[in-house]
mmCIF file with all atom_site columns, C-alpha atoms in Angstrom:
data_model
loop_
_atom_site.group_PDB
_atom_site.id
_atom_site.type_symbol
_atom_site.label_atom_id
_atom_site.label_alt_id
_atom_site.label_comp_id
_atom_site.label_asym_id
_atom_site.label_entity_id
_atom_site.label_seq_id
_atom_site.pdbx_PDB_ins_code
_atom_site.Cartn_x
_atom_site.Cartn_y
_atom_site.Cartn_z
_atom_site.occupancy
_atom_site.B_iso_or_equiv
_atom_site.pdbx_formal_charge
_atom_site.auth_seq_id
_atom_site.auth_comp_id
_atom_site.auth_asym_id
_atom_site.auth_atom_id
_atom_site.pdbx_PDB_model_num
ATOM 1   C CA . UNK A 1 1   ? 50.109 -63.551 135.163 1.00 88.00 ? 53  UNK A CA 1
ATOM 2   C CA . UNK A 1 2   ? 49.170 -67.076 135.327 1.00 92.00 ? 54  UNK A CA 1
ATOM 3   C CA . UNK A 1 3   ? 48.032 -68.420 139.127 1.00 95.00 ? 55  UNK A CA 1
ATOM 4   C CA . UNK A 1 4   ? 47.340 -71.886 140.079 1.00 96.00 ? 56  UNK A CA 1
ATOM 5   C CA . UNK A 1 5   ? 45.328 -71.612 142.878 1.00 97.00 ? 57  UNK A CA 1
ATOM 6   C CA . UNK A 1 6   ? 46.010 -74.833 145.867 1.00 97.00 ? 58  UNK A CA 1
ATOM 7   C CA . UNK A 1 7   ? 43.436 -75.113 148.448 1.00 98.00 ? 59  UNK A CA 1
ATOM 8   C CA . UNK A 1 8   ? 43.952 -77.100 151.823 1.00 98.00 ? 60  UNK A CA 1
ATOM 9   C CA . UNK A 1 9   ? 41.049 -79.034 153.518 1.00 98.00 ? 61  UNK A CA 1
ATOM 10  C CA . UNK A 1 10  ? 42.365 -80.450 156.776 1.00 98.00 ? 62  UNK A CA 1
ATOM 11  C CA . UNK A 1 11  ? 39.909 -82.552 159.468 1.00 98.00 ? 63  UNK A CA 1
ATOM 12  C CA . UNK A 1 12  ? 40.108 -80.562 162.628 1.00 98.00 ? 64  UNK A CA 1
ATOM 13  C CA . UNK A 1 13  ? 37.647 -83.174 163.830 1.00 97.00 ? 65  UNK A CA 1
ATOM 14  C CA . UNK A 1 14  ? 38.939 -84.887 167.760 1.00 97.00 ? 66  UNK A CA 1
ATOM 15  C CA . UNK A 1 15  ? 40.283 -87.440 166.573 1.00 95.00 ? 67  UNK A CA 1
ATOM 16  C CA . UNK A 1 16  ? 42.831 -85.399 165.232 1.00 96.00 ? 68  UNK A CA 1
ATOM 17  C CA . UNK A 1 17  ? 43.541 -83.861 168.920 1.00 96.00 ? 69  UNK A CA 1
ATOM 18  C CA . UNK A 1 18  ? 47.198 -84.875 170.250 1.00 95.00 ? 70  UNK A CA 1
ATOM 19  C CA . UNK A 1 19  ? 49.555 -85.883 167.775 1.00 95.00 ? 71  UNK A CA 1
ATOM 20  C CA . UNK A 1 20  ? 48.023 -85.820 164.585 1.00 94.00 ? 72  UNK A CA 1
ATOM 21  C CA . UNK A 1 21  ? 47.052 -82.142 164.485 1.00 96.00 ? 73  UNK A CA 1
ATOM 22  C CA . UNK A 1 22  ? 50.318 -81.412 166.329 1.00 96.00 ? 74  UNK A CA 1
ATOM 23  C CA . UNK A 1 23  ? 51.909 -83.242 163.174 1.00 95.00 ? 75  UNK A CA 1
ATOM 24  C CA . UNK A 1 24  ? 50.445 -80.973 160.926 1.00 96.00 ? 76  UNK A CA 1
ATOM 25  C CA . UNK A 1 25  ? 51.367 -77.857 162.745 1.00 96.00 ? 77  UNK A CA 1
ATOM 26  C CA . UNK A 1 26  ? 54.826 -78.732 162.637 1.00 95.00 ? 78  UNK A CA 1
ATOM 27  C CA . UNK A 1 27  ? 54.506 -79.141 158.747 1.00 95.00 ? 79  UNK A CA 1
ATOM 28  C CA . UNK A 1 28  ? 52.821 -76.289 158.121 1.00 96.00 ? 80  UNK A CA 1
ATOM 29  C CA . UNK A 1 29  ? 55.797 -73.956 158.723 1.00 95.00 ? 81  UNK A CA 1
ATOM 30  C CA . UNK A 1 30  ? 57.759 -75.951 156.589 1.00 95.00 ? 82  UNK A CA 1
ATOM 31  C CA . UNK A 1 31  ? 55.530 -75.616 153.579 1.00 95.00 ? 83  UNK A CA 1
ATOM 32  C CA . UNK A 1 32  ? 55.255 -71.880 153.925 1.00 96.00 ? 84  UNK A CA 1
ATOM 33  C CA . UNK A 1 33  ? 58.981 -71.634 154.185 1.00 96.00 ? 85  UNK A CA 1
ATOM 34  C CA . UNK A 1 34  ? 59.885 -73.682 151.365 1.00 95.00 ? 86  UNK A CA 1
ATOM 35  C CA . UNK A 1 35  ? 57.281 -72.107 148.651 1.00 95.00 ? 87  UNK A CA 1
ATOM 36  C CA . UNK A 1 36  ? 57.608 -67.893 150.120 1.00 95.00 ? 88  UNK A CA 1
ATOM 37  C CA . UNK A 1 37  ? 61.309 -67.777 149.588 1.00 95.00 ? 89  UNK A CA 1
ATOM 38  C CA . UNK A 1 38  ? 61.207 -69.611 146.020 1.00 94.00 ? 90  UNK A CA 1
ATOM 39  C CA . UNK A 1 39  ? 59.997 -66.372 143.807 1.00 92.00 ? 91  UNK A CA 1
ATOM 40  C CA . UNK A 1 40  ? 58.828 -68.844 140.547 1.00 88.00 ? 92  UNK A CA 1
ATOM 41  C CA . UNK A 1 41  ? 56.457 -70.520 143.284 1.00 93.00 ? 93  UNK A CA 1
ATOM 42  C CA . UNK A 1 42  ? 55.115 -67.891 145.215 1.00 94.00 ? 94  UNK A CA 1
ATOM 43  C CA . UNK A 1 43  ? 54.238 -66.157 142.057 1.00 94.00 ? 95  UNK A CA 1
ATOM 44  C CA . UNK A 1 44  ? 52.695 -68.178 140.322 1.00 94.00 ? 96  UNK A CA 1
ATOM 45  C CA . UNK A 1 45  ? 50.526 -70.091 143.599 1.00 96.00 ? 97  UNK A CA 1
ATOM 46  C CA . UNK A 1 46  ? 47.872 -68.446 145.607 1.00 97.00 ? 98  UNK A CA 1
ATOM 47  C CA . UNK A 1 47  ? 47.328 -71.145 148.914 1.00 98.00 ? 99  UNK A CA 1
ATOM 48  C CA . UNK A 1 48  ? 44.235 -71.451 150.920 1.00 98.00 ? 100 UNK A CA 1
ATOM 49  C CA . UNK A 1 49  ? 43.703 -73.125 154.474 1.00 98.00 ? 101 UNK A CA 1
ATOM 50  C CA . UNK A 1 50  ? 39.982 -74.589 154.904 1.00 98.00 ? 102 UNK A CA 1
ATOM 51  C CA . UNK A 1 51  ? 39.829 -75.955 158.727 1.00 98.00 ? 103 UNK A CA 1
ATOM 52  C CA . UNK A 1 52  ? 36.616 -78.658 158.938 1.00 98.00 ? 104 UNK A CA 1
ATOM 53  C CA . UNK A 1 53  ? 35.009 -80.287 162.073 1.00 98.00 ? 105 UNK A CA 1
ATOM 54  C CA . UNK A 1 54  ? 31.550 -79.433 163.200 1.00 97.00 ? 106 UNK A CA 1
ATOM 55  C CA . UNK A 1 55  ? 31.304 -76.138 161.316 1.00 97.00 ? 107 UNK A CA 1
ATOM 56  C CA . UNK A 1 56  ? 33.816 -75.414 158.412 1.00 98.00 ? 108 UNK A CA 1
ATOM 57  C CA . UNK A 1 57  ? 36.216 -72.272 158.608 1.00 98.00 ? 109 UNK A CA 1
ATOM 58  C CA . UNK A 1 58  ? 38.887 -70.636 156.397 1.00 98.00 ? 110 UNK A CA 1
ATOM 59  C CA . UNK A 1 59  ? 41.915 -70.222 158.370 1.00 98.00 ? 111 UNK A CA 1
ATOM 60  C CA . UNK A 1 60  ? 44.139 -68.536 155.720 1.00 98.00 ? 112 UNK A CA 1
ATOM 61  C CA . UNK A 1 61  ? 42.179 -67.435 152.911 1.00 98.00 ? 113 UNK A CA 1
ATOM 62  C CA . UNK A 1 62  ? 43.747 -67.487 149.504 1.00 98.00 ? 114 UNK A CA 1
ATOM 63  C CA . UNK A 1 63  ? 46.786 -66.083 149.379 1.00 98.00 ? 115 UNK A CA 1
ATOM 64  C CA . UNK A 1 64  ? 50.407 -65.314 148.448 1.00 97.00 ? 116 UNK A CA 1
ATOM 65  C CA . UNK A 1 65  ? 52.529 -67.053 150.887 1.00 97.00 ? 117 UNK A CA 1
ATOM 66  C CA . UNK A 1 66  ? 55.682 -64.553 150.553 1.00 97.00 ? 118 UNK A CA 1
ATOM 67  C CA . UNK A 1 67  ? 53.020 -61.959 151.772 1.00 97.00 ? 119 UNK A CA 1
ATOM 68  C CA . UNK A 1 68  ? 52.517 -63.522 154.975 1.00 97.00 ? 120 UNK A CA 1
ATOM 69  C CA . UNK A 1 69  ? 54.910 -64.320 158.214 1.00 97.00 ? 121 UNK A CA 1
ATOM 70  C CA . UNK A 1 70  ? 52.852 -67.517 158.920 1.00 96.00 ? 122 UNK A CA 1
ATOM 71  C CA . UNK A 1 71  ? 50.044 -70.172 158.598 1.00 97.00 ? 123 UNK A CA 1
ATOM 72  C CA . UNK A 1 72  ? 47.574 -70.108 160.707 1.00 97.00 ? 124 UNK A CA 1
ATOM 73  C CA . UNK A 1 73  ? 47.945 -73.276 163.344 1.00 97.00 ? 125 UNK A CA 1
ATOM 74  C CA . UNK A 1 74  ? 45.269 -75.883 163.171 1.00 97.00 ? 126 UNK A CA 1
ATOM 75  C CA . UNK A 1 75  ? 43.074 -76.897 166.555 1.00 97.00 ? 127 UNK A CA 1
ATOM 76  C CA . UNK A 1 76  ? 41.464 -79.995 166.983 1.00 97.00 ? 128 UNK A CA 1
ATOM 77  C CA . UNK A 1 77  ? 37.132 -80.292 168.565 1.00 97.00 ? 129 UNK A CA 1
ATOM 78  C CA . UNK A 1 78  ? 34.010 -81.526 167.272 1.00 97.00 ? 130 UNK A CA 1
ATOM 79  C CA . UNK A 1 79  ? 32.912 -83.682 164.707 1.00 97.00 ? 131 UNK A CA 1
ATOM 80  C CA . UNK A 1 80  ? 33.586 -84.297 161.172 1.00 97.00 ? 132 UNK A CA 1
ATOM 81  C CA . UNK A 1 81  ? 30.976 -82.897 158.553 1.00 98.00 ? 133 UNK A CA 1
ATOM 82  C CA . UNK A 1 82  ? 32.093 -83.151 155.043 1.00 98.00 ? 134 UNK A CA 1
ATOM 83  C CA . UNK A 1 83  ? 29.178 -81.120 153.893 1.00 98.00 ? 135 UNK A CA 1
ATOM 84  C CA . UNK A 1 84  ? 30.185 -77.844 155.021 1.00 98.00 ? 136 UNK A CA 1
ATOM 85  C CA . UNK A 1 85  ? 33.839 -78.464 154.001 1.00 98.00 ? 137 UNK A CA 1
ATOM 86  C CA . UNK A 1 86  ? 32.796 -79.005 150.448 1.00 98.00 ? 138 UNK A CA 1
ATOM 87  C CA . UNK A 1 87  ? 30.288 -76.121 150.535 1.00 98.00 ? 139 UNK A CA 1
ATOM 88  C CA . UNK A 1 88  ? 32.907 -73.670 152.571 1.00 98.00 ? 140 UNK A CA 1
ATOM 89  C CA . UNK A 1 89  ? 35.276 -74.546 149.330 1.00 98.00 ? 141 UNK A CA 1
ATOM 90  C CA . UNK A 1 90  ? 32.881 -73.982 146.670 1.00 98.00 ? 142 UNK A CA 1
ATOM 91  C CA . UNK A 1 91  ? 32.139 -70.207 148.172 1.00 98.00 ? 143 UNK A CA 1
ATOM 92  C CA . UNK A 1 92  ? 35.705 -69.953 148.236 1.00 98.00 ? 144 UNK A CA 1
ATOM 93  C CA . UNK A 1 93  ? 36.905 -70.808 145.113 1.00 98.00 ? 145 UNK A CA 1
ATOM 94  C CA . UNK A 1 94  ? 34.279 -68.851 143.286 1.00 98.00 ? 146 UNK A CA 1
ATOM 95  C CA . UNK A 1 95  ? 35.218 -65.639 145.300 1.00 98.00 ? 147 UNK A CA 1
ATOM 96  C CA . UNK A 1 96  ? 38.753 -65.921 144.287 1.00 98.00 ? 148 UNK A CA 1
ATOM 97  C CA . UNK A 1 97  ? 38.536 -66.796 141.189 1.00 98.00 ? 149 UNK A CA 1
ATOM 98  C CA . UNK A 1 98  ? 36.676 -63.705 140.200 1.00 97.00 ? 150 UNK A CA 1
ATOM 99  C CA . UNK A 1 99  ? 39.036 -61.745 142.588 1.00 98.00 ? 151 UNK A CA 1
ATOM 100 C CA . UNK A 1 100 ? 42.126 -62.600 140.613 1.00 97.00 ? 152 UNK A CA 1
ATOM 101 C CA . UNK A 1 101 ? 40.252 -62.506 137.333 1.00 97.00 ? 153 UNK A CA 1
ATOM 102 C CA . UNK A 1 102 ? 39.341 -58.857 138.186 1.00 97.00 ? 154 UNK A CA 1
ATOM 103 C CA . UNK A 1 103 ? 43.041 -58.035 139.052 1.00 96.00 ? 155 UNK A CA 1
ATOM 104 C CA . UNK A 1 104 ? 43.870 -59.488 135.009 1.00 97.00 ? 156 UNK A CA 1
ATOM 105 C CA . UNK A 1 105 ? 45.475 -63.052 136.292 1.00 95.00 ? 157 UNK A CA 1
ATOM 106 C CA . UNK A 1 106 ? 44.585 -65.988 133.964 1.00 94.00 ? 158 UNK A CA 1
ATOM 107 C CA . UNK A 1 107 ? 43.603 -68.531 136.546 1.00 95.00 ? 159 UNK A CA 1
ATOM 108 C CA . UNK A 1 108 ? 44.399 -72.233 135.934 1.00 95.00 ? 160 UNK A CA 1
ATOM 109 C CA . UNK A 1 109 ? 42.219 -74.623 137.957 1.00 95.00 ? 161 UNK A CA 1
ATOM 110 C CA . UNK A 1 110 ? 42.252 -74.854 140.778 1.00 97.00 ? 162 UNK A CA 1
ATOM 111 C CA . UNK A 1 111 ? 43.938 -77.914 143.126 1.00 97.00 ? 163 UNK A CA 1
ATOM 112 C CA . UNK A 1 112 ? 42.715 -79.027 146.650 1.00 98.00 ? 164 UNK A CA 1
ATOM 113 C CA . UNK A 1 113 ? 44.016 -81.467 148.728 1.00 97.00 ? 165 UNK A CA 1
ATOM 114 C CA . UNK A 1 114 ? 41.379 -82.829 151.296 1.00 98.00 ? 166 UNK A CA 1
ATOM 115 C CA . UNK A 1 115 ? 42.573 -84.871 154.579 1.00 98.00 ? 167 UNK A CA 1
ATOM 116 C CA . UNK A 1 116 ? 40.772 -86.953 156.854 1.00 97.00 ? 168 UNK A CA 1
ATOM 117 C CA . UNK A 1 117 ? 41.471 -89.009 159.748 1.00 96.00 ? 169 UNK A CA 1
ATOM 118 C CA . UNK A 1 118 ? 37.900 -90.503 160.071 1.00 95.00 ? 170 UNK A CA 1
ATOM 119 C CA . UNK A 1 119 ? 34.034 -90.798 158.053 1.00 96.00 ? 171 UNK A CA 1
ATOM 120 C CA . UNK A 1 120 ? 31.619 -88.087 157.748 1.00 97.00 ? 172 UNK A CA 1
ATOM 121 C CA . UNK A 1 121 ? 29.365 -87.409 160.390 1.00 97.00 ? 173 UNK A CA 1
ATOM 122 C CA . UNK A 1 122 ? 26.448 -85.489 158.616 1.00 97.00 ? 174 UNK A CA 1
ATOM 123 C CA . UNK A 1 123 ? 24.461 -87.796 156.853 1.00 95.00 ? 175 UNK A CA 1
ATOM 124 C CA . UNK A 1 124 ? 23.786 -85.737 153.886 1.00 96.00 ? 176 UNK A CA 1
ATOM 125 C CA . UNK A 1 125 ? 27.337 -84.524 153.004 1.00 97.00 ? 177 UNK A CA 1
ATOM 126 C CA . UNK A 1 126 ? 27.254 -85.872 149.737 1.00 97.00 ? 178 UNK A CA 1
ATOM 127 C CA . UNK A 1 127 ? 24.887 -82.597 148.858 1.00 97.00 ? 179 UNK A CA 1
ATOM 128 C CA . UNK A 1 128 ? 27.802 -80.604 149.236 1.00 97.00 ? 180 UNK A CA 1
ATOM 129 C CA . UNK A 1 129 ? 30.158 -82.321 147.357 1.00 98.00 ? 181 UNK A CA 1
ATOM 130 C CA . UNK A 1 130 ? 27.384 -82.481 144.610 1.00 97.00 ? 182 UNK A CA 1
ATOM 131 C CA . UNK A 1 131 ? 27.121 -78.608 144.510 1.00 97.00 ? 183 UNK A CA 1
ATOM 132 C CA . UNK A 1 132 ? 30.866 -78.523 144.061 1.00 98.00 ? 184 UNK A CA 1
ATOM 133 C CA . UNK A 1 133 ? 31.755 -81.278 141.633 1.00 97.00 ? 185 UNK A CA 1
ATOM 134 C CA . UNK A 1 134 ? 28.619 -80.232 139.339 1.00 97.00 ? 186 UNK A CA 1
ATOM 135 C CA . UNK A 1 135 ? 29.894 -76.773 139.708 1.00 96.00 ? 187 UNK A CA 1
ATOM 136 C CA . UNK A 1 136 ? 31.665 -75.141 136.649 1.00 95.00 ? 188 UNK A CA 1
ATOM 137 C CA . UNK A 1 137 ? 34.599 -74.203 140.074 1.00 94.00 ? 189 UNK A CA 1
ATOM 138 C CA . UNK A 1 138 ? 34.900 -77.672 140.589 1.00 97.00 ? 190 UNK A CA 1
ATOM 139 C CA . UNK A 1 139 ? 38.642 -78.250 141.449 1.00 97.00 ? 191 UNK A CA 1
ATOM 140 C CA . UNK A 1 140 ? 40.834 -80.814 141.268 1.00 97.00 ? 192 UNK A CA 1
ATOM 141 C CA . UNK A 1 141 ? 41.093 -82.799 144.346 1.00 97.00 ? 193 UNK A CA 1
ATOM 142 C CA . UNK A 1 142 ? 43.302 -85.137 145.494 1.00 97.00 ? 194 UNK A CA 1
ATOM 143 C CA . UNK A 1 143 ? 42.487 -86.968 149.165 1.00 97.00 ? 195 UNK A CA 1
ATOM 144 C CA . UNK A 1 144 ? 44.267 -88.392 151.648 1.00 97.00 ? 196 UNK A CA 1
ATOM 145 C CA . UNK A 1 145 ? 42.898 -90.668 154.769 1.00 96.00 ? 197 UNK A CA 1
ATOM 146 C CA . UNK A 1 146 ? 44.516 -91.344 157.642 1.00 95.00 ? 198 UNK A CA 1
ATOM 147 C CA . UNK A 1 147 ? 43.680 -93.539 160.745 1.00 93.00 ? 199 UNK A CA 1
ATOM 148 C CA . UNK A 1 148 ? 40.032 -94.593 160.542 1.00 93.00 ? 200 UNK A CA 1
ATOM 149 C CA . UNK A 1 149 ? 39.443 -93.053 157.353 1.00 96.00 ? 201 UNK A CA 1
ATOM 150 C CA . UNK A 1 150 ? 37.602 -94.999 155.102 1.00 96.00 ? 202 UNK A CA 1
ATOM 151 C CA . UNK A 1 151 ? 38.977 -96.641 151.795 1.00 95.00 ? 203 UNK A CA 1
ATOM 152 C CA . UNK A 1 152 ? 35.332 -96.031 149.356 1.00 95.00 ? 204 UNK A CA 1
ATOM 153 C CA . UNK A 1 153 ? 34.711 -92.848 151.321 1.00 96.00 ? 205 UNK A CA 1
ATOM 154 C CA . UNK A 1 154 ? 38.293 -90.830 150.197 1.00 97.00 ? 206 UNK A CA 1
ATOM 155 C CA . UNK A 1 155 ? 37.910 -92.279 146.757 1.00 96.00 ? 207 UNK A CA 1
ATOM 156 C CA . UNK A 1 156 ? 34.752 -91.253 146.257 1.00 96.00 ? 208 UNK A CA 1
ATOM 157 C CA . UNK A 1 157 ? 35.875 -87.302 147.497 1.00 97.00 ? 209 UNK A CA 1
ATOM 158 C CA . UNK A 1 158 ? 38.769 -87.600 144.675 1.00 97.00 ? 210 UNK A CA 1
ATOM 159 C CA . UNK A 1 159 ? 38.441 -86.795 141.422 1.00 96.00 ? 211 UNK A CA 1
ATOM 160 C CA . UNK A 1 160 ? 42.286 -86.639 140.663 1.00 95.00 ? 212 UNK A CA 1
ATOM 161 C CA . UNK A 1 161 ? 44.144 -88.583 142.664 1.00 95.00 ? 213 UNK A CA 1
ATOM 162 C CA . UNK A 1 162 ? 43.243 -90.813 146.253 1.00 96.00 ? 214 UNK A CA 1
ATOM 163 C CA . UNK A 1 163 ? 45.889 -92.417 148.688 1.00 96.00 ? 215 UNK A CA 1
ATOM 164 C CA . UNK A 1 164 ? 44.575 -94.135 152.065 1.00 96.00 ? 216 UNK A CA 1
ATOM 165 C CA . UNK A 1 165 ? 46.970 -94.599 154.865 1.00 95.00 ? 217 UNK A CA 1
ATOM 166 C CA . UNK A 1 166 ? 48.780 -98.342 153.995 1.00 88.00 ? 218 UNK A CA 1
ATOM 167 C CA . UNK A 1 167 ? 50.762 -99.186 156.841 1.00 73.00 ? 219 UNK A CA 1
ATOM 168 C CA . UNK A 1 168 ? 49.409 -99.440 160.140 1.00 72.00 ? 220 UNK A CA 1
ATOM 169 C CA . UNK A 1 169 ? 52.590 -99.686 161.904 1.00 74.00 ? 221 UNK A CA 1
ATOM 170 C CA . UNK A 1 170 ? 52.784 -95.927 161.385 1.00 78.00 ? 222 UNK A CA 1
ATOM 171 C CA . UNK A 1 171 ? 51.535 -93.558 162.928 1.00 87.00 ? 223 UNK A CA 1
ATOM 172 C CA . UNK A 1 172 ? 48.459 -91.370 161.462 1.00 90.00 ? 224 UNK A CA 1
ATOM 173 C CA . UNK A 1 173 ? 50.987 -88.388 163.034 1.00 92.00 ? 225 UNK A CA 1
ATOM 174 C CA . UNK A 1 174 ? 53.940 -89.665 160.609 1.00 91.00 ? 226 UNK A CA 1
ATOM 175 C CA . UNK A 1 175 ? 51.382 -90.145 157.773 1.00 92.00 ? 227 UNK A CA 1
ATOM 176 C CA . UNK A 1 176 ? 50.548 -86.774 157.877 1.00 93.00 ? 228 UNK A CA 1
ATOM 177 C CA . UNK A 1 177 ? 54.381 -85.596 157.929 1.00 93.00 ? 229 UNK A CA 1
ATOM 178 C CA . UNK A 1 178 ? 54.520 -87.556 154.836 1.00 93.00 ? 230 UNK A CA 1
ATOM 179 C CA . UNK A 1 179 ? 51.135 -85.818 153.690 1.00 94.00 ? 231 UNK A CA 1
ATOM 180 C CA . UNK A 1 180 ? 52.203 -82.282 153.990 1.00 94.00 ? 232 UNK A CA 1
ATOM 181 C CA . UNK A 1 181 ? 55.792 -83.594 152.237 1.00 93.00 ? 233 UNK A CA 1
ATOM 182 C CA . UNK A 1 182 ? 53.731 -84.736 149.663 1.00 93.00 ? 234 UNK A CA 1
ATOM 183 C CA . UNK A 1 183 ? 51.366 -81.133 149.314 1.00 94.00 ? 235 UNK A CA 1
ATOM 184 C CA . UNK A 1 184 ? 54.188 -78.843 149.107 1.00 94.00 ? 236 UNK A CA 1
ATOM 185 C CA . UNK A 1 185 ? 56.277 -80.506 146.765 1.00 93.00 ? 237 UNK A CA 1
ATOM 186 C CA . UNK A 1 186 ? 53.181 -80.650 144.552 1.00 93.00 ? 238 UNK A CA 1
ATOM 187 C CA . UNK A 1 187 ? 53.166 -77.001 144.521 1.00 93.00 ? 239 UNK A CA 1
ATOM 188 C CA . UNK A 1 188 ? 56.507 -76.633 144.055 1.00 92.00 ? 240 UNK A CA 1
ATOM 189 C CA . UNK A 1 189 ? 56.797 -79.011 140.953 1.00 90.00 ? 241 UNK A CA 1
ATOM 190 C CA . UNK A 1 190 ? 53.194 -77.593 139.599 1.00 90.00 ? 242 UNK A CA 1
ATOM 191 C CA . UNK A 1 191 ? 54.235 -74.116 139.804 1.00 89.00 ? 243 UNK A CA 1
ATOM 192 C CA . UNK A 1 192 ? 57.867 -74.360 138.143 1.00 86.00 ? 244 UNK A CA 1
ATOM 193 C CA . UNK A 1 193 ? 55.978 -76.102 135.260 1.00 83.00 ? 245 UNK A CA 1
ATOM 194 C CA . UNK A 1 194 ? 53.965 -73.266 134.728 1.00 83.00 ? 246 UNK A CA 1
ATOM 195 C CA . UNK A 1 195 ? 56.885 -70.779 134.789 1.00 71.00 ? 247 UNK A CA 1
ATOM 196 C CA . UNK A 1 196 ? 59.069 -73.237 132.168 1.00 70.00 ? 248 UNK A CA 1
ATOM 197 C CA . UNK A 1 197 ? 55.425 -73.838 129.600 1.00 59.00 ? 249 UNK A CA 1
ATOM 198 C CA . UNK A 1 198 ? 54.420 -70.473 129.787 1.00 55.00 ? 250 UNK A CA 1
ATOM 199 C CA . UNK A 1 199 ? 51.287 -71.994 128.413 1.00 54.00 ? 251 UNK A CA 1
ATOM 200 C CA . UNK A 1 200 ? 47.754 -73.375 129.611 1.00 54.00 ? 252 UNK A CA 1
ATOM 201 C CA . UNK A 1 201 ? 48.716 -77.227 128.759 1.00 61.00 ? 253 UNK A CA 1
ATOM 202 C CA . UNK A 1 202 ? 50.995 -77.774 131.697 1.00 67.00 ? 254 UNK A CA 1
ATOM 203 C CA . UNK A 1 203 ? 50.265 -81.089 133.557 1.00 73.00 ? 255 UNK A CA 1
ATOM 204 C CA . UNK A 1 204 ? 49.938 -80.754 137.789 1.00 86.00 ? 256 UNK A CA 1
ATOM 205 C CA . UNK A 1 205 ? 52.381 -82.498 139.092 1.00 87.00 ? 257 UNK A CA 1
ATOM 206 C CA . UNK A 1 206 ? 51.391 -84.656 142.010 1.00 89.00 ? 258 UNK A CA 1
ATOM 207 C CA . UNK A 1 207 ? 53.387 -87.584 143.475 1.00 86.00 ? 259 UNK A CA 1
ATOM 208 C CA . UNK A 1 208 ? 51.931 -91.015 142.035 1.00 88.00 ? 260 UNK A CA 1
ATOM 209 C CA . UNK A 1 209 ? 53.225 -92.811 145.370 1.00 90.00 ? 261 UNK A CA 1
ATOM 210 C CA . UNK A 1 210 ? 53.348 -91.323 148.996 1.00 93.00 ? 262 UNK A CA 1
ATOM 211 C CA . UNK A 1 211 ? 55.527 -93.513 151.904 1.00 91.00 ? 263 UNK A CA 1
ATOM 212 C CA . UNK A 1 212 ? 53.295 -94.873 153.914 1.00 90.00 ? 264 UNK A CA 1
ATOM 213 C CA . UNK A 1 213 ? 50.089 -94.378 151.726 1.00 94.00 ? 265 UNK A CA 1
ATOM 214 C CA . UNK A 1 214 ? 48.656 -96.842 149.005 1.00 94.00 ? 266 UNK A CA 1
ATOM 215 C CA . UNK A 1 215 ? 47.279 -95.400 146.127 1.00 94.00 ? 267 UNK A CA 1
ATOM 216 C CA . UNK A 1 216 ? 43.944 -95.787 145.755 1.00 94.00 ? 268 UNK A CA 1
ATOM 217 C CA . UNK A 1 217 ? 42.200 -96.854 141.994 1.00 88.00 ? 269 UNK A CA 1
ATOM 218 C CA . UNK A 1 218 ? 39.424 -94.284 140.982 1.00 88.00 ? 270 UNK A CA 1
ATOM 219 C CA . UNK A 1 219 ? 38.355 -96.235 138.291 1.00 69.00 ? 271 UNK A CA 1
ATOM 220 C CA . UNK A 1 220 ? 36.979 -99.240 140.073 1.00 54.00 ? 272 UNK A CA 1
ATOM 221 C CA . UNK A 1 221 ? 33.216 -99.315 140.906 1.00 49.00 ? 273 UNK A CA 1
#
């Protein structure tokens, strides 16, 4: 069976206490209801939470969502290191895809989606980025900043596609509704592509535009 593997990096940093992390709770149900009672998605998607602040932790580790009741919730404390995100993704990934590999899956590559309401706070984070993106693992990853999230910073963590929070008259909390929106149909679109190709040259499908997020150029220096 073909998998597409999605992997979830959310800041659980404290500026994401209150609303923001409250938003993404609320979302989280919905994206685990939407893609474990559609059979063509949940088959061919494994989903991973990755939790980052001071320390980085896997919350849900890969998985198929129709084999779970829920998503873990998401708690807010700490600071904000990149680093071990990057590195906590890396082990990940290269567990997993052995894992499925062993159990005869042919595994696309895989897809993370990184979000951020702030900057790094360990000063050598790019390290671990560096160990992932030069890794033969690397994934695709699309990232998404919020709040005080910095324009250079989440297009330099993309490699696929970047979108920094455009309107300030909403609120990081209703950027991240739009956020999680924005992951599952991704999944959803990238996983019933997969079932209609039944081939390795399908094209993951993720939203060019986002409300309340400008897309951010990857090709500008």
């Amino acid at each position: 069976m073909q998998i597409l593997p999605f992997y979830l990096l959310c800041d659980e940093s404290g500026s994401m206490a209150g609303s923001n992390v409250d938003a993404l709770n609320e979302a989280l149900p919905k994206l685990h209801d939407e893609i474990s009672t559609n059979p063509t998605v949940a088959d061919k998607t494994r989903f991973c939470l990755i939790g980052f602040s001071t320390e980085a932790n896997v919350l849900q580790p890969l998985v198929d969502l129709s084999d779970i009741d829920e998503v873990p919730a998401l708690a807010a404390g700490g600071l904000t290191s990149f680093g071990n995100a990057f590195r906590t993704l890396l082990r990940c990934i290269e567990t997993d895809v052995a894992a499925l590999k062993a159990e005869g899956h042919e595994v696309y590559r895989p897809v993370a989606f990184f979000m951020s309401d702030g900057v790094p706070t360990d000063d050598d984070w790019q390290q671990g980025y560096d160990e992932l993106t030069k890794s033969r693992y690397c994934p695709k990853i699309i990232a998404f900043g919020v709040g005080d999230a910095e324009k250079s910073t989440i297009a330099h963590v993309a490699n696929f596609r970047a979108f920094i929070q455009q309107d300030q008259n909403v609120s990081p909390a209703a950027a991240l509704r739009e956020f999680a929106s924005s992951l599952t149909k991704s999944i959803v679109r990238s996983a019933t592509s997969i079932a209609s190709d039944g081939n390795s040259d399908f094209t993951l499908s993720v939203e060019e535009t986002v409300p309340g997020f400008a897309t951010v150029s990857l090709d500008k220096l």
